[in-house]
Amino acid sequence: MKKDKVLLVEDDSTLSFIIEDALTREGFEVVCAANGEGGLHLFQSVQPDVIVADVMMPRMDGFEMVRFIRLTAPAVPVLFLTARTALDDVVRGFEIGANDYIRKPFQILELVVRIKALLKRRNRRAAEDAKLTVGDCSLDFSSQRLKVGRNTIELSHTEAVIIDEMFRHPSEVVEAKTLMYRIWQNDDYNNLNRLHGFIYKIRKYLSASTTLELINIRGIGYKLTVGG
C-alpha cells in the first residue's frame, strides 16, 4: 500500500528529527529540508502529499516557499509550524494558501491528527468533481481558474476557496463564519473585513455573468442566486 508522503521543512534539526521519527512510526514517508530553498527543490522532485513547514527559516522562509509552491500546486495541503503569535502572521499564512496552522510548542499527537485530517479532506475533494459549473460560470479549483461566459479569470487561493463553497451551495445562504473557517480555520471577528474584501472582488468577477449574482444576507452571510 502506498504511503502518504510528507515534506517536512524545519531548520531546527532536533525538532525535525523528532517529527520525522513520529510521522515515520505513524506510517508516513517523510522527506526533510532545513530551509525554504531546500524545501522548494524537494517539493519539485518528490511531489509530496502534504507539506509541514516552519515559518521562520534562513535563506527562504516558509511563507515565501509556499507562495512559490502555490503557483503550480494550489491543492496540496500545507500546515505551518510557527512560534509567531501575531494575528496578522496567521492571516498572512492562510492568504498565501495554508490549510492549517500550529503554534510552537505543540504536542506531536496533535500534529499527527491534523495531518491526517488534511489528507482526509484532500482525498474527499479529489473524489468529487474537480470542476463545478453553476449557470454560465465554472470553477476549476485545481488550477484556480473561474470561467464566466467566455472570460477566464485567474484566482487567488482564498478566492477559489470562497467560490468553491458558494458553488457547492447555490441558492443557499452560506454563513460568513463557514467561509472564515474554510479559509482561516476560525471565525475571528477581525477576519470579517478581510472576507468582505474578497467577496467584493468576487462580485466584480461575476458581474459579467448573465445568470449568477452574489448577494449579501445582512448579519448572516452570502447567497449565490441563480437565474436566467
PDB file of C-alpha atoms in Angstrom:
ATOM      1  CA  MET A   1       0.000   0.000   0.000  1.00  0.00           C
ATOM      2  CA  LYS A   2       1.352   3.410  -0.996  1.00  0.00           C
ATOM      3  CA  LYS A   3       2.397   5.563   1.948  1.00  0.00           C
ATOM      4  CA  ASP A   4       1.377   9.204   2.140  1.00  0.00           C
ATOM      5  CA  LYS A   5       4.457  11.356   1.630  1.00  0.00           C
ATOM      6  CA  VAL A   6       5.158  14.288   3.959  1.00  0.00           C
ATOM      7  CA  LEU A   7       7.575  17.075   3.073  1.00  0.00           C
ATOM      8  CA  LEU A   8       8.892  18.435   6.392  1.00  0.00           C
ATOM      9  CA  VAL A   9      10.697  21.789   6.191  1.00  0.00           C
ATOM     10  CA  GLU A  10      12.173  22.749   9.568  1.00  0.00           C
ATOM     11  CA  ASP A  11      15.519  24.417  10.400  1.00  0.00           C
ATOM     12  CA  ASP A  12      15.635  23.108  13.990  1.00  0.00           C
ATOM     13  CA  SER A  13      17.420  19.790  13.465  1.00  0.00           C
ATOM     14  CA  THR A  14      16.339  18.339  16.823  1.00  0.00           C
ATOM     15  CA  LEU A  15      12.661  19.134  16.262  1.00  0.00           C
ATOM     16  CA  SER A  16      12.905  17.905  12.675  1.00  0.00           C
ATOM     17  CA  PHE A  17      14.274  14.552  13.875  1.00  0.00           C
ATOM     18  CA  ILE A  18      11.515  14.186  16.491  1.00  0.00           C
ATOM     19  CA  ILE A  19       8.759  14.952  13.961  1.00  0.00           C
ATOM     20  CA  GLU A  20      10.282  12.731  11.277  1.00  0.00           C
ATOM     21  CA  ASP A  21      10.562   9.813  13.711  1.00  0.00           C
ATOM     22  CA  ALA A  22       6.978  10.249  14.954  1.00  0.00           C
ATOM     23  CA  LEU A  23       5.490  10.511  11.459  1.00  0.00           C
ATOM     24  CA  THR A  24       7.501   7.524  10.229  1.00  0.00           C
ATOM     25  CA  ARG A  25       6.131   5.477  13.132  1.00  0.00           C
ATOM     26  CA  GLU A  26       2.629   6.544  12.043  1.00  0.00           C
ATOM     27  CA  GLY A  27       3.235   5.061   8.606  1.00  0.00           C
ATOM     28  CA  PHE A  28       4.152   8.173   6.640  1.00  0.00           C
ATOM     29  CA  GLU A  29       7.070   8.502   4.255  1.00  0.00           C
ATOM     30  CA  VAL A  30       8.955  11.638   5.330  1.00  0.00           C
ATOM     31  CA  VAL A  31      11.438  13.757   3.380  1.00  0.00           C
ATOM     32  CA  CYS A  32      13.144  16.668   5.138  1.00  0.00           C
ATOM     33  CA  ALA A  33      14.650  20.026   4.252  1.00  0.00           C
ATOM     34  CA  ALA A  34      16.318  22.570   6.542  1.00  0.00           C
ATOM     35  CA  ASN A  35      15.150  25.770   4.819  1.00  0.00           C
ATOM     36  CA  GLY A  36      12.713  27.107   2.257  1.00  0.00           C
ATOM     37  CA  GLU A  37      15.069  26.812  -0.688  1.00  0.00           C
ATOM     38  CA  GLY A  38      15.714  23.153   0.080  1.00  0.00           C
ATOM     39  CA  GLY A  39      12.015  22.583   0.620  1.00  0.00           C
ATOM     40  CA  LEU A  40      11.144  24.131  -2.730  1.00  0.00           C
ATOM     41  CA  HIS A  41      13.701  21.953  -4.502  1.00  0.00           C
ATOM     42  CA  LEU A  42      12.457  18.796  -2.771  1.00  0.00           C
ATOM     43  CA  PHE A  43       8.830  19.627  -3.486  1.00  0.00           C
ATOM     44  CA  GLN A  44       9.539  19.730  -7.201  1.00  0.00           C
ATOM     45  CA  SER A  45      11.330  16.374  -7.127  1.00  0.00           C
ATOM     46  CA  VAL A  46       9.339  14.268  -4.637  1.00  0.00           C
ATOM     47  CA  GLN A  47       5.763  15.591  -5.152  1.00  0.00           C
ATOM     48  CA  PRO A  48       4.590  15.159  -1.543  1.00  0.00           C
ATOM     49  CA  ASP A  49       1.011  14.557  -0.465  1.00  0.00           C
ATOM     50  CA  VAL A  50       1.234  17.149   2.325  1.00  0.00           C
ATOM     51  CA  ILE A  51       3.694  19.854   3.420  1.00  0.00           C
ATOM     52  CA  VAL A  52       4.596  20.645   7.039  1.00  0.00           C
ATOM     53  CA  ALA A  53       6.716  23.797   7.168  1.00  0.00           C
ATOM     54  CA  ASP A  54       8.204  26.133   9.721  1.00  0.00           C
ATOM     55  CA  VAL A  55       7.690  29.837   9.015  1.00  0.00           C
ATOM     56  CA  MET A  56      10.897  31.419  10.320  1.00  0.00           C
ATOM     57  CA  MET A  57      13.830  29.850   8.436  1.00  0.00           C
ATOM     58  CA  PRO A  58      17.088  31.086   6.914  1.00  0.00           C
ATOM     59  CA  ARG A  59      17.597  31.741   3.196  1.00  0.00           C
ATOM     60  CA  MET A  60      13.876  31.467   2.386  1.00  0.00           C
ATOM     61  CA  ASP A  61      11.078  31.485   4.963  1.00  0.00           C
ATOM     62  CA  GLY A  62       8.030  29.244   4.901  1.00  0.00           C
ATOM     63  CA  PHE A  63       5.709  31.948   3.582  1.00  0.00           C
ATOM     64  CA  GLU A  64       7.897  32.597   0.542  1.00  0.00           C
ATOM     65  CA  MET A  65       8.374  28.891  -0.135  1.00  0.00           C
ATOM     66  CA  VAL A  66       4.630  28.216  -0.087  1.00  0.00           C
ATOM     67  CA  ARG A  67       3.960  31.287  -2.228  1.00  0.00           C
ATOM     68  CA  PHE A  68       6.143  29.747  -4.952  1.00  0.00           C
ATOM     69  CA  ILE A  69       4.617  26.292  -4.499  1.00  0.00           C
ATOM     70  CA  ARG A  70       1.078  27.667  -4.810  1.00  0.00           C
ATOM     71  CA  LEU A  71       1.892  28.984  -8.310  1.00  0.00           C
ATOM     72  CA  THR A  72       1.966  25.421  -9.633  1.00  0.00           C
ATOM     73  CA  ALA A  73       0.266  23.340  -6.928  1.00  0.00           C
ATOM     74  CA  PRO A  74      -2.767  25.110  -5.469  1.00  0.00           C
ATOM     75  CA  ALA A  75      -4.306  21.969  -3.965  1.00  0.00           C
ATOM     76  CA  VAL A  76      -1.511  20.261  -1.976  1.00  0.00           C
ATOM     77  CA  PRO A  77      -2.279  20.620   1.762  1.00  0.00           C
ATOM     78  CA  VAL A  78       0.070  22.892   3.740  1.00  0.00           C
ATOM     79  CA  LEU A  79       0.403  23.055   7.524  1.00  0.00           C
ATOM     80  CA  PHE A  80       2.574  25.786   9.047  1.00  0.00           C
ATOM     81  CA  LEU A  81       4.527  25.383  12.288  1.00  0.00           C
ATOM     82  CA  THR A  82       5.470  28.650  13.928  1.00  0.00           C
ATOM     83  CA  ALA A  83       6.433  30.398  17.129  1.00  0.00           C
ATOM     84  CA  ARG A  84       4.763  33.557  15.856  1.00  0.00           C
ATOM     85  CA  THR A  85       1.551  34.530  17.600  1.00  0.00           C
ATOM     86  CA  ALA A  86       0.550  37.773  15.861  1.00  0.00           C
ATOM     87  CA  LEU A  87      -2.851  37.513  14.140  1.00  0.00           C
ATOM     88  CA  ASP A  88      -1.504  39.234  11.023  1.00  0.00           C
ATOM     89  CA  ASP A  89       1.107  36.485  10.601  1.00  0.00           C
ATOM     90  CA  VAL A  90      -1.544  33.794  10.907  1.00  0.00           C
ATOM     91  CA  VAL A  91      -3.823  35.560   8.441  1.00  0.00           C
ATOM     92  CA  ARG A  92      -0.950  36.070   6.003  1.00  0.00           C
ATOM     93  CA  GLY A  93      -0.205  32.360   6.103  1.00  0.00           C
ATOM     94  CA  PHE A  94      -3.786  31.443   5.224  1.00  0.00           C
ATOM     95  CA  GLU A  95      -3.954  34.068   2.471  1.00  0.00           C
ATOM     96  CA  ILE A  96      -0.818  32.619   0.894  1.00  0.00           C
ATOM     97  CA  GLY A  97      -2.524  29.237   0.853  1.00  0.00           C
ATOM     98  CA  ALA A  98      -2.002  27.432   4.159  1.00  0.00           C
ATOM     99  CA  ASN A  99      -4.632  24.885   5.156  1.00  0.00           C
ATOM    100  CA  ASP A 100      -3.775  24.715   8.845  1.00  0.00           C
ATOM    101  CA  TYR A 101      -1.527  26.316  11.443  1.00  0.00           C
ATOM    102  CA  ILE A 102       0.053  25.029  14.684  1.00  0.00           C
ATOM    103  CA  ARG A 103       1.861  27.299  17.112  1.00  0.00           C
ATOM    104  CA  LYS A 104       5.016  26.069  18.859  1.00  0.00           C
ATOM    105  CA  PRO A 105       5.326  24.391  21.275  1.00  0.00           C
ATOM    106  CA  PHE A 106       2.868  21.675  20.297  1.00  0.00           C
ATOM    107  CA  GLN A 107       2.101  18.032  21.029  1.00  0.00           C
ATOM    108  CA  ILE A 108       3.244  15.570  18.355  1.00  0.00           C
ATOM    109  CA  LEU A 109      -0.107  13.770  18.602  1.00  0.00           C
ATOM    110  CA  GLU A 110      -1.894  16.988  17.644  1.00  0.00           C
ATOM    111  CA  LEU A 111       0.344  17.346  14.587  1.00  0.00           C
ATOM    112  CA  VAL A 112      -0.355  13.763  13.513  1.00  0.00           C
ATOM    113  CA  VAL A 113      -4.117  14.228  13.903  1.00  0.00           C
ATOM    114  CA  ARG A 114      -4.091  17.440  11.886  1.00  0.00           C
ATOM    115  CA  ILE A 115      -2.023  15.936   9.080  1.00  0.00           C
ATOM    116  CA  LYS A 116      -4.426  13.007   8.830  1.00  0.00           C
ATOM    117  CA  ALA A 117      -7.382  15.413   8.761  1.00  0.00           C
ATOM    118  CA  LEU A 118      -5.794  17.417   5.929  1.00  0.00           C
ATOM    119  CA  LEU A 119      -5.174  14.270   3.907  1.00  0.00           C
ATOM    120  CA  LYS A 120      -8.717  13.047   4.530  1.00  0.00           C
ATOM    121  CA  ARG A 121     -10.151  16.343   3.246  1.00  0.00           C
ATOM    122  CA  ARG A 122      -7.835  16.262   0.239  1.00  0.00           C
ATOM    123  CA  ASN A 123      -8.830  12.713  -0.649  1.00  0.00           C
ATOM    124  CA  ARG A 124     -12.526  13.534  -0.249  1.00  0.00           C
ATOM    125  CA  ARG A 125     -12.186  16.542  -2.515  1.00  0.00           C
ATOM    126  CA  ALA A 126     -10.239  14.534  -5.101  1.00  0.00           C
ATOM    127  CA  ALA A 127     -13.137  12.110  -5.243  1.00  0.00           C
ATOM    128  CA  GLU A 128     -15.505  14.930  -6.079  1.00  0.00           C
ATOM    129  CA  ASP A 129     -15.694  16.660  -9.430  1.00  0.00           C
ATOM    130  CA  ALA A 130     -12.725  18.974  -9.874  1.00  0.00           C
ATOM    131  CA  LYS A 131     -14.815  21.354 -11.992  1.00  0.00           C
ATOM    132  CA  LEU A 132     -18.034  22.902 -10.689  1.00  0.00           C
ATOM    133  CA  THR A 133     -20.486  24.571 -13.059  1.00  0.00           C
ATOM    134  CA  VAL A 134     -23.319  26.839 -11.963  1.00  0.00           C
ATOM    135  CA  GLY A 135     -25.281  28.828 -14.533  1.00  0.00           C
ATOM    136  CA  ASP A 136     -22.905  30.270 -17.117  1.00  0.00           C
ATOM    137  CA  CYS A 137     -19.890  30.019 -14.782  1.00  0.00           C
ATOM    138  CA  SER A 138     -17.492  27.203 -13.954  1.00  0.00           C
ATOM    139  CA  LEU A 139     -14.711  26.834 -11.393  1.00  0.00           C
ATOM    140  CA  ASP A 140     -11.663  24.653 -11.844  1.00  0.00           C
ATOM    141  CA  PHE A 141     -10.418  24.536  -8.262  1.00  0.00           C
ATOM    142  CA  SER A 142      -7.215  22.634  -9.009  1.00  0.00           C
ATOM    143  CA  SER A 143      -5.975  25.334 -11.404  1.00  0.00           C
ATOM    144  CA  GLN A 144      -7.711  28.204  -9.546  1.00  0.00           C
ATOM    145  CA  ARG A 145      -9.497  29.457 -12.668  1.00  0.00           C
ATOM    146  CA  LEU A 146     -13.017  30.845 -12.896  1.00  0.00           C
ATOM    147  CA  LYS A 147     -14.747  30.909 -16.257  1.00  0.00           C
ATOM    148  CA  VAL A 148     -17.527  33.489 -16.609  1.00  0.00           C
ATOM    149  CA  GLY A 149     -19.113  33.115 -20.009  1.00  0.00           C
ATOM    150  CA  ARG A 150     -16.160  33.232 -22.383  1.00  0.00           C
ATOM    151  CA  ASN A 151     -13.849  35.002 -19.942  1.00  0.00           C
ATOM    152  CA  THR A 152     -11.321  33.148 -17.789  1.00  0.00           C
ATOM    153  CA  ILE A 153     -10.150  34.694 -14.518  1.00  0.00           C
ATOM    154  CA  GLU A 154      -7.067  33.642 -12.549  1.00  0.00           C
ATOM    155  CA  LEU A 155      -7.965  33.430  -8.856  1.00  0.00           C
ATOM    156  CA  SER A 156      -6.014  33.609  -5.627  1.00  0.00           C
ATOM    157  CA  HIS A 157      -6.217  30.557  -3.377  1.00  0.00           C
ATOM    158  CA  THR A 158      -8.594  32.338  -0.984  1.00  0.00           C
ATOM    159  CA  GLU A 159     -10.879  33.468  -3.818  1.00  0.00           C
ATOM    160  CA  ALA A 160     -11.008  29.910  -5.163  1.00  0.00           C
ATOM    161  CA  VAL A 161     -11.965  28.559  -1.720  1.00  0.00           C
ATOM    162  CA  ILE A 162     -14.814  31.076  -1.363  1.00  0.00           C
ATOM    163  CA  ILE A 163     -16.192  30.441  -4.846  1.00  0.00           C
ATOM    164  CA  ASP A 164     -15.892  26.683  -4.337  1.00  0.00           C
ATOM    165  CA  GLU A 165     -18.020  26.920  -1.182  1.00  0.00           C
ATOM    166  CA  MET A 166     -20.627  29.145  -2.867  1.00  0.00           C
ATOM    167  CA  PHE A 167     -20.799  26.956  -5.997  1.00  0.00           C
ATOM    168  CA  ARG A 168     -21.388  23.872  -3.852  1.00  0.00           C
ATOM    169  CA  HIS A 169     -24.387  25.580  -2.254  1.00  0.00           C
ATOM    170  CA  PRO A 170     -26.157  27.582  -4.995  1.00  0.00           C
ATOM    171  CA  SER A 171     -29.358  29.372  -3.955  1.00  0.00           C
ATOM    172  CA  GLU A 172     -28.486  28.673  -0.297  1.00  0.00           C
ATOM    173  CA  VAL A 173     -27.333  31.059   2.405  1.00  0.00           C
ATOM    174  CA  VAL A 174     -23.693  30.390   3.287  1.00  0.00           C
ATOM    175  CA  GLU A 175     -22.774  31.855   6.651  1.00  0.00           C
ATOM    176  CA  ALA A 176     -19.774  34.166   6.864  1.00  0.00           C
ATOM    177  CA  LYS A 177     -18.376  32.069   9.698  1.00  0.00           C
ATOM    178  CA  THR A 178     -18.463  28.973   7.463  1.00  0.00           C
ATOM    179  CA  LEU A 179     -16.311  30.742   4.895  1.00  0.00           C
ATOM    180  CA  MET A 180     -13.935  32.044   7.562  1.00  0.00           C
ATOM    181  CA  TYR A 181     -13.455  28.546   8.949  1.00  0.00           C
ATOM    182  CA  ARG A 182     -12.666  27.190   5.481  1.00  0.00           C
ATOM    183  CA  ILE A 183     -10.142  29.964   4.848  1.00  0.00           C
ATOM    184  CA  TRP A 184      -8.607  30.647   8.258  1.00  0.00           C
ATOM    185  CA  GLN A 185      -9.870  27.802  10.499  1.00  0.00           C
ATOM    186  CA  ASN A 186     -11.531  30.330  12.806  1.00  0.00           C
ATOM    187  CA  ASP A 187     -14.327  32.906  12.740  1.00  0.00           C
ATOM    188  CA  ASP A 188     -12.385  35.684  14.454  1.00  0.00           C
ATOM    189  CA  TYR A 189     -14.259  38.969  14.038  1.00  0.00           C
ATOM    190  CA  ASN A 190     -11.039  40.624  12.839  1.00  0.00           C
ATOM    191  CA  ASN A 191     -11.186  38.467   9.708  1.00  0.00           C
ATOM    192  CA  LEU A 192     -14.675  39.613   8.751  1.00  0.00           C
ATOM    193  CA  ASN A 193     -13.496  42.752   6.933  1.00  0.00           C
ATOM    194  CA  ARG A 194     -10.926  40.681   5.044  1.00  0.00           C
ATOM    195  CA  LEU A 195     -13.700  38.335   3.958  1.00  0.00           C
ATOM    196  CA  HIS A 196     -15.824  41.295   2.807  1.00  0.00           C
ATOM    197  CA  GLY A 197     -12.886  42.432   0.675  1.00  0.00           C
ATOM    198  CA  PHE A 198     -12.660  39.069  -1.072  1.00  0.00           C
ATOM    199  CA  ILE A 199     -16.430  38.985  -1.594  1.00  0.00           C
ATOM    200  CA  TYR A 200     -16.272  42.445  -3.197  1.00  0.00           C
ATOM    201  CA  LYS A 201     -13.686  41.208  -5.709  1.00  0.00           C
ATOM    202  CA  ILE A 202     -15.691  38.055  -6.476  1.00  0.00           C
ATOM    203  CA  ARG A 203     -18.819  40.139  -7.125  1.00  0.00           C
ATOM    204  CA  LYS A 204     -16.818  42.074  -9.719  1.00  0.00           C
ATOM    205  CA  TYR A 205     -15.744  38.803 -11.368  1.00  0.00           C
ATOM    206  CA  LEU A 206     -19.368  37.639 -11.534  1.00  0.00           C
ATOM    207  CA  SER A 207     -20.666  40.958 -12.854  1.00  0.00           C
ATOM    208  CA  ALA A 208     -20.222  39.636 -16.414  1.00  0.00           C
ATOM    209  CA  SER A 209     -22.452  36.633 -15.662  1.00  0.00           C
ATOM    210  CA  THR A 210     -25.985  36.661 -17.025  1.00  0.00           C
ATOM    211  CA  THR A 211     -27.203  34.021 -14.563  1.00  0.00           C
ATOM    212  CA  LEU A 212     -25.387  34.464 -11.235  1.00  0.00           C
ATOM    213  CA  GLU A 213     -25.389  37.142  -8.573  1.00  0.00           C
ATOM    214  CA  LEU A 214     -23.673  37.046  -5.190  1.00  0.00           C
ATOM    215  CA  ILE A 215     -25.816  38.897  -2.663  1.00  0.00           C
ATOM    216  CA  ASN A 216     -25.295  39.844   0.963  1.00  0.00           C
ATOM    217  CA  ILE A 217     -27.593  38.388   3.623  1.00  0.00           C
ATOM    218  CA  ARG A 218     -27.184  41.030   6.284  1.00  0.00           C
ATOM    219  CA  GLY A 219     -25.780  39.779   9.566  1.00  0.00           C
ATOM    220  CA  ILE A 220     -25.565  36.184   8.336  1.00  0.00           C
ATOM    221  CA  GLY A 221     -23.529  35.670   5.199  1.00  0.00           C
ATOM    222  CA  TYR A 222     -23.991  35.422   1.443  1.00  0.00           C
ATOM    223  CA  LYS A 223     -26.169  33.755  -1.172  1.00  0.00           C
ATOM    224  CA  LEU A 224     -25.397  32.856  -4.778  1.00  0.00           C
ATOM    225  CA  THR A 225     -28.621  33.415  -6.709  1.00  0.00           C
ATOM    226  CA  VAL A 226     -29.136  31.560  -9.970  1.00  0.00           C
ATOM    227  CA  GLY A 227     -31.403  32.922 -12.679  1.00  0.00           C
ATOM    228  CA  GLY A 228     -31.716  33.092 -16.415  1.00  0.00           C
TER     229      GLY A 228
END
